[in-house]
Amino acid sequence: MECYERAKKFILRNSRPLDMARWNYLFENGSKEEVINILKAYQNADGGFANALEPDCWNINSTPLQTWVATRIIEEINLDDKNHPIIKGIIDYLSSNAEFDGHRWNGLNTVVTNDNYPHAPWWSYTQKQELQYNPTASIIGFILKYAEKHTDIYKLACELSKEAYDYFKKNFPLESMHESACFIELYDYMKECSMSNLIDMEEFNKLLQKQIKQVITYDTKTWNTDYVCKPSFFIKSKSSDFYLENKDICKFEYQFILETQNEDGSWNVTWDWNNEFEEWTISKNWWKSDIIIKNIKYIKEFK
C-alpha cells in the first residue's frame, strides 16, 4: 500500500526511538519489550512519567498528564501484566497522591513546574482554569484494571469512578473533546473489568453515544487545517461500542486519511505553540510520527 510505504519512510527518517518501536510492534511484528524498554526511559524514580513523553510539554518532573500518555501506550501494546515494574511504578506514583486533590489527579490539567520547561501555551500553569476530569477519568479506569483489589488505591478508584460519573451526568454534555475521550476510556476500562456494580453502564453508554455526537466536528472542510474533533478521537476500531451509531463519519475519516497524506508520508499537525520556545520545531516532528501511527492503525482497522 503506497500510503503505508510513505508513512514508513517518514518514520524511519524522523521518528524518536519510542515511536519507531511502536511502529515496529504494531506493523512490523516487532517486540513489545522494545517498546517497554524505551518507554521506561521516560519514567522517573517516583513511577510517574515526564521528559516530553507528551511532546507539547518538556517538563522533567512527573505529571499525571504525562503518566496518562504512558497508560495509553501500555494499552496500545496490550501489556496486561499487573506485576510488570512499569505498571507497578505507575500505581505507586498514583498512590503517592502527587498532584492529587482528593478527587482528581491534575484537576487543573497542568502543574506549576511546567512553566520551567519548554511547553505549549495550554500547558502553562494558571489558577484560572476550571477543574475537569482530563486525565483523571481515564486514570481511574487504569487503576481499576491494574491495581490489586485489596489495595487502598483500588478502593479509592471505585469511589472516584462514582464521583466522576456523577460529574459527567451533572455537566452533560461536556464541551471538551479531551475530557469526553477520557470518559470513553473510563467506560472501556470498566466494561473490560465488568464493573457494572459501581455505576449504571447501560446509562453510561447511552450518554456517551450522545456526547460523541455533541463534540465531533461535522464540518469536515476544516479537518485538514484546524484542531478539531474527528471520530478517531473516540472510536479506534469497528468493535467499539460507539462505532455503529457513527459508522458514516468513521468511513468518511478513513477516506479523508487516505486523501490527505503529504508527499513525505506525514499528515498535517493542525496546532502550533505560537510562543518563544524554539523546541516546537522538534516537538512538531515528533507529533507527525504519532499522527502517522494513529492514522495507519485507523486505516488498518476500518478498511
Short mmCIF file of C-alpha atoms in Angstrom, two decimals:
data_model
loop_
_atom_site.label_atom_id
_atom_site.label_comp_id
_atom_site.label_asym_id
_atom_site.label_seq_id
_atom_site.Cartn_x
_atom_site.Cartn_y
_atom_site.Cartn_z
CA MET A 1 0.00 0.00 0.00
CA GLU A 2 1.54 3.28 -1.12
CA CYS A 3 0.15 5.18 1.85
CA TYR A 4 1.81 2.73 4.24
CA GLU A 5 5.17 2.80 2.47
CA ARG A 6 5.30 6.61 2.50
CA ALA A 7 4.41 6.61 6.20
CA LYS A 8 7.06 4.00 6.97
CA LYS A 9 9.71 6.04 5.18
CA PHE A 10 8.88 9.09 7.30
CA ILE A 11 9.05 7.03 10.49
CA LEU A 12 12.43 5.56 9.53
CA ARG A 13 13.81 9.00 8.75
CA ASN A 14 12.31 11.13 11.51
CA SER A 15 10.80 9.34 14.49
CA ARG A 16 12.19 9.17 18.01
CA PRO A 17 13.13 5.66 19.22
CA LEU A 18 9.85 5.22 21.12
CA ASP A 19 7.70 5.81 18.05
CA MET A 20 9.96 3.63 15.94
CA ALA A 21 9.44 0.83 18.47
CA ARG A 22 5.67 1.42 18.47
CA TRP A 23 5.66 1.28 14.67
CA ASN A 24 7.65 -1.93 14.64
CA TYR A 25 5.40 -3.56 17.23
CA LEU A 26 2.14 -2.55 15.59
CA PHE A 27 3.01 -3.08 11.93
CA GLU A 28 6.28 -4.98 11.54
CA ASN A 29 5.97 -7.85 14.05
CA GLY A 30 8.29 -6.01 16.39
CA SER A 31 8.91 -6.71 20.04
CA LYS A 32 6.65 -5.49 22.83
CA GLU A 33 9.71 -5.45 25.08
CA GLU A 34 11.40 -2.95 22.76
CA VAL A 35 8.54 -0.50 23.34
CA ILE A 36 8.60 -1.13 27.09
CA ASN A 37 12.36 -0.69 27.40
CA ILE A 38 12.26 2.68 25.63
CA LEU A 39 9.13 3.80 27.47
CA LYS A 40 10.98 3.18 30.75
CA ALA A 41 13.38 5.96 29.82
CA TYR A 42 10.53 8.45 30.28
CA GLN A 43 9.61 7.08 33.73
CA ASN A 44 11.03 8.80 36.80
CA ALA A 45 12.08 7.19 40.07
CA ASP A 46 8.69 8.01 41.61
CA GLY A 47 6.96 5.89 38.94
CA GLY A 48 5.42 8.82 37.11
CA PHE A 49 6.24 9.90 33.58
CA ALA A 50 7.75 13.10 32.18
CA ASN A 51 10.55 14.19 29.85
CA ALA A 52 8.37 15.19 26.87
CA LEU A 53 6.63 11.85 26.56
CA GLU A 54 3.77 14.16 25.59
CA PRO A 55 5.69 16.25 23.04
CA ASP A 56 3.98 19.53 23.92
CA CYS A 57 5.42 19.51 27.45
CA TRP A 58 9.14 19.09 28.17
CA ASN A 59 8.78 19.08 31.97
CA ILE A 60 11.23 16.61 33.53
CA ASN A 61 9.07 16.24 36.65
CA SER A 62 6.40 13.53 36.76
CA THR A 63 2.89 14.71 36.00
CA PRO A 64 -0.44 12.88 35.85
CA LEU A 65 -0.95 14.01 32.26
CA GLN A 66 2.32 12.54 31.00
CA THR A 67 1.68 9.42 33.09
CA TRP A 68 -1.68 9.10 31.37
CA VAL A 69 0.12 9.19 28.00
CA ALA A 70 2.18 6.22 29.18
CA THR A 71 -1.01 4.33 30.13
CA ARG A 72 -2.31 4.76 26.57
CA ILE A 73 0.89 3.25 25.15
CA ILE A 74 0.57 0.38 27.65
CA GLU A 75 -2.93 -0.24 26.31
CA GLU A 76 -1.71 0.07 22.73
CA ILE A 77 0.81 -2.76 23.19
CA ASN A 78 -1.59 -4.86 25.29
CA LEU A 79 0.64 -5.07 28.35
CA ASP A 80 -1.67 -6.85 30.81
CA ASP A 81 0.82 -7.95 33.47
CA LYS A 82 -0.22 -6.22 36.71
CA ASN A 83 3.13 -7.10 38.24
CA HIS A 84 5.23 -5.56 35.49
CA PRO A 85 7.62 -2.98 37.01
CA ILE A 86 6.48 -0.21 34.68
CA ILE A 87 2.85 -0.70 35.75
CA LYS A 88 3.68 -1.10 39.44
CA GLY A 89 5.63 2.15 39.17
CA ILE A 90 2.60 3.97 37.80
CA ILE A 91 0.38 2.58 40.55
CA ASP A 92 2.97 3.68 43.14
CA TYR A 93 3.07 7.18 41.64
CA LEU A 94 -0.72 7.49 41.66
CA SER A 95 -0.84 6.11 45.21
CA SER A 96 1.59 8.79 46.39
CA ASN A 97 -1.11 11.47 45.95
CA ALA A 98 1.21 13.59 43.81
CA GLU A 99 -0.86 16.32 42.15
CA PHE A 100 -3.99 14.72 43.68
CA ASP A 101 -6.59 16.89 45.41
CA GLY A 102 -8.62 14.07 46.91
CA HIS A 103 -10.86 13.82 43.85
CA ARG A 104 -8.78 14.40 40.73
CA TRP A 105 -5.23 13.99 39.51
CA ASN A 106 -4.12 17.13 37.74
CA GLY A 107 -7.59 18.63 38.02
CA LEU A 108 -6.38 21.90 36.52
CA ASN A 109 -4.83 19.89 33.68
CA THR A 110 -1.42 21.48 34.28
CA VAL A 111 1.20 21.80 37.02
CA VAL A 112 3.38 24.62 38.33
CA THR A 113 6.66 23.10 37.15
CA ASN A 114 5.54 23.08 33.51
CA ASP A 115 6.49 26.75 33.35
CA ASN A 116 10.16 25.90 33.95
CA TYR A 117 10.49 23.97 30.69
CA PRO A 118 9.55 24.39 27.02
CA HIS A 119 5.83 23.83 26.59
CA ALA A 120 2.77 24.69 24.57
CA PRO A 121 0.77 27.63 25.93
CA TRP A 122 -2.09 25.38 27.04
CA TRP A 123 0.26 23.62 29.47
CA SER A 124 1.22 26.87 31.22
CA TYR A 125 0.19 26.90 34.86
CA THR A 126 -2.76 29.08 35.82
CA GLN A 127 -5.16 29.03 38.74
CA LYS A 128 -7.91 30.30 36.47
CA GLN A 129 -8.53 27.02 34.71
CA GLU A 130 -11.65 25.10 35.63
CA LEU A 131 -11.38 21.74 37.33
CA GLN A 132 -12.03 18.84 34.98
CA TYR A 133 -11.61 15.09 34.54
CA ASN A 134 -8.88 15.13 31.90
CA PRO A 135 -6.96 12.88 32.54
CA THR A 136 -8.47 11.67 35.84
CA ALA A 137 -11.39 9.73 34.34
CA SER A 138 -9.01 7.59 32.29
CA ILE A 139 -6.56 7.21 35.19
CA ILE A 140 -9.38 5.87 37.37
CA GLY A 141 -10.04 3.20 34.76
CA PHE A 142 -6.35 2.29 34.61
CA ILE A 143 -6.30 1.76 38.37
CA LEU A 144 -9.43 -0.40 38.25
CA LYS A 145 -7.75 -2.62 35.67
CA TYR A 146 -4.24 -2.86 37.08
CA ALA A 147 -4.30 -2.28 40.85
CA GLU A 148 -4.76 -5.19 43.23
CA LYS A 149 -8.29 -5.27 44.64
CA HIS A 150 -7.20 -5.32 48.27
CA THR A 151 -5.21 -2.07 47.97
CA ASP A 152 -6.27 1.37 49.12
CA ILE A 153 -5.71 2.83 45.65
CA TYR A 154 -8.13 0.31 44.12
CA LYS A 155 -10.79 1.06 46.73
CA LEU A 156 -10.26 4.77 46.14
CA ALA A 157 -10.67 4.29 42.38
CA CYS A 158 -14.00 2.54 42.97
CA GLU A 159 -15.27 5.57 44.86
CA LEU A 160 -13.76 8.01 42.38
CA SER A 161 -15.48 6.25 39.47
CA LYS A 162 -18.83 7.08 41.06
CA GLU A 163 -17.75 10.69 41.66
CA ALA A 164 -16.56 11.02 38.08
CA TYR A 165 -19.77 9.59 36.69
CA ASP A 166 -21.86 11.94 38.84
CA TYR A 167 -19.80 14.84 37.46
CA PHE A 168 -20.33 13.59 33.92
CA LYS A 169 -24.11 13.42 34.35
CA LYS A 170 -24.28 16.78 36.09
CA ASN A 171 -22.21 18.52 33.39
CA PHE A 172 -23.60 16.62 30.41
CA PRO A 173 -22.94 17.37 27.62
CA LEU A 174 -19.28 18.18 28.17
CA GLU A 175 -17.72 20.85 25.99
CA SER A 176 -14.21 19.39 25.85
CA MET A 177 -13.35 16.62 23.41
CA HIS A 178 -10.35 15.70 25.58
CA GLU A 179 -12.46 15.30 28.70
CA SER A 180 -15.02 13.36 26.65
CA ALA A 181 -12.30 10.98 25.43
CA CYS A 182 -11.17 10.33 29.00
CA PHE A 183 -14.71 9.33 29.98
CA ILE A 184 -14.87 6.98 27.00
CA GLU A 185 -11.60 5.45 28.16
CA LEU A 186 -13.10 5.06 31.65
CA TYR A 187 -16.11 3.34 30.11
CA ASP A 188 -13.90 0.96 28.12
CA TYR A 189 -11.84 0.06 31.19
CA MET A 190 -14.94 -0.52 33.31
CA LYS A 191 -16.58 -2.64 30.63
CA GLU A 192 -13.44 -4.73 30.29
CA CYS A 193 -13.31 -5.21 34.06
CA SER A 194 -17.08 -5.87 34.37
CA MET A 195 -17.61 -3.01 36.82
CA SER A 196 -21.38 -2.61 36.39
CA ASN A 197 -21.69 -2.92 40.17
CA LEU A 198 -20.29 0.61 40.54
CA ILE A 199 -22.34 2.59 38.02
CA ASP A 200 -25.13 2.06 35.50
CA MET A 201 -23.06 1.03 32.48
CA GLU A 202 -26.08 0.96 30.16
CA GLU A 203 -26.91 4.55 31.05
CA PHE A 204 -23.23 5.47 30.71
CA ASN A 205 -23.21 4.01 27.21
CA LYS A 206 -26.29 5.94 26.13
CA LEU A 207 -24.94 9.22 27.44
CA LEU A 208 -21.59 8.69 25.75
CA GLN A 209 -23.32 7.95 22.46
CA LYS A 210 -24.90 11.40 22.70
CA GLN A 211 -21.71 13.01 23.99
CA ILE A 212 -19.72 11.86 20.97
CA LYS A 213 -22.22 13.41 18.59
CA GLN A 214 -22.02 16.66 20.56
CA VAL A 215 -18.28 17.11 20.13
CA ILE A 216 -17.42 15.59 16.73
CA THR A 217 -16.71 18.30 14.16
CA TYR A 218 -19.07 17.60 11.26
CA ASP A 219 -17.74 20.50 9.20
CA THR A 220 -15.19 18.25 7.52
CA LYS A 221 -13.78 21.09 5.40
CA THR A 222 -11.85 22.22 8.47
CA TRP A 223 -10.33 18.85 9.32
CA ASN A 224 -7.05 19.34 7.48
CA THR A 225 -6.33 22.85 8.75
CA ASP A 226 -7.88 23.24 12.22
CA TYR A 227 -7.52 21.41 15.51
CA VAL A 228 -10.91 19.73 15.50
CA CYS A 229 -12.60 16.60 16.80
CA LYS A 230 -12.68 13.60 14.46
CA PRO A 231 -14.36 10.27 15.26
CA SER A 232 -10.96 8.56 15.64
CA PHE A 233 -10.53 10.57 18.81
CA PHE A 234 -13.02 8.18 20.42
CA ILE A 235 -13.54 5.24 18.08
CA LYS A 236 -10.45 3.14 17.43
CA SER A 237 -11.99 0.06 15.78
CA LYS A 238 -15.20 -1.42 14.42
CA SER A 239 -15.54 -3.37 17.66
CA SER A 240 -16.08 -0.13 19.61
CA ASP A 241 -19.49 0.20 21.24
CA PHE A 242 -19.68 3.61 19.57
CA TYR A 243 -18.91 2.57 16.00
CA LEU A 244 -22.33 1.64 14.61
CA GLU A 245 -24.00 4.93 15.52
CA ASN A 246 -21.10 6.81 13.92
CA LYS A 247 -20.40 4.46 11.03
CA ASP A 248 -20.76 7.01 8.24
CA ILE A 249 -18.47 9.63 9.73
CA CYS A 250 -15.94 6.90 10.56
CA LYS A 251 -15.97 5.79 6.93
CA PHE A 252 -15.51 9.40 5.88
CA GLU A 253 -12.44 9.72 8.09
CA TYR A 254 -10.97 6.56 6.59
CA GLN A 255 -11.19 8.13 3.13
CA PHE A 256 -10.04 11.50 4.44
CA ILE A 257 -6.85 9.95 5.82
CA LEU A 258 -6.06 8.29 2.50
CA GLU A 259 -6.59 11.54 0.59
CA THR A 260 -4.71 13.97 2.83
CA GLN A 261 -1.35 12.32 3.36
CA ASN A 262 1.54 14.61 2.48
CA GLU A 263 4.22 13.65 -0.01
CA ASP A 264 6.73 12.99 2.77
CA GLY A 265 4.36 10.42 4.32
CA SER A 266 3.13 12.61 7.17
CA TRP A 267 -0.16 14.36 7.85
CA ASN A 268 -0.64 17.97 8.89
CA VAL A 269 -0.12 18.96 12.51
CA THR A 270 -3.05 21.32 12.97
CA TRP A 271 -1.86 23.18 16.06
CA ASP A 272 1.10 25.39 16.94
CA TRP A 273 2.74 26.64 20.12
CA ASN A 274 2.92 30.23 18.88
CA ASN A 275 5.34 31.21 21.63
CA GLU A 276 9.04 31.83 22.22
CA PHE A 277 10.10 28.19 22.54
CA GLU A 278 12.11 27.01 19.56
CA GLU A 279 11.67 23.41 20.75
CA TRP A 280 8.30 23.41 18.97
CA THR A 281 10.15 22.54 15.75
CA ILE A 282 11.34 19.30 17.36
CA SER A 283 8.01 18.55 19.01
CA LYS A 284 6.13 19.10 15.78
CA ASN A 285 8.24 16.44 14.10
CA TRP A 286 7.57 14.05 16.99
CA TRP A 287 3.84 14.69 16.66
CA LYS A 288 3.98 13.83 12.96
CA SER A 289 5.20 10.34 13.83
CA ASP A 290 2.48 9.92 16.44
CA ILE A 291 -0.19 11.04 13.96
CA ILE A 292 1.20 8.65 11.34
CA ILE A 293 0.96 5.71 13.76
CA LYS A 294 -2.61 6.58 14.72
CA ASN A 295 -3.68 7.08 11.11
CA ILE A 296 -2.17 3.83 9.87
CA LYS A 297 -3.79 2.00 12.79
CA TYR A 298 -7.10 3.57 11.81
CA ILE A 299 -6.74 2.61 8.15
CA LYS A 300 -5.99 -0.99 9.07
CA GLU A 301 -8.95 -1.15 11.44
CA PHE A 302 -11.52 0.41 9.12
CA LYS A 303 -10.54 -0.85 5.67
#
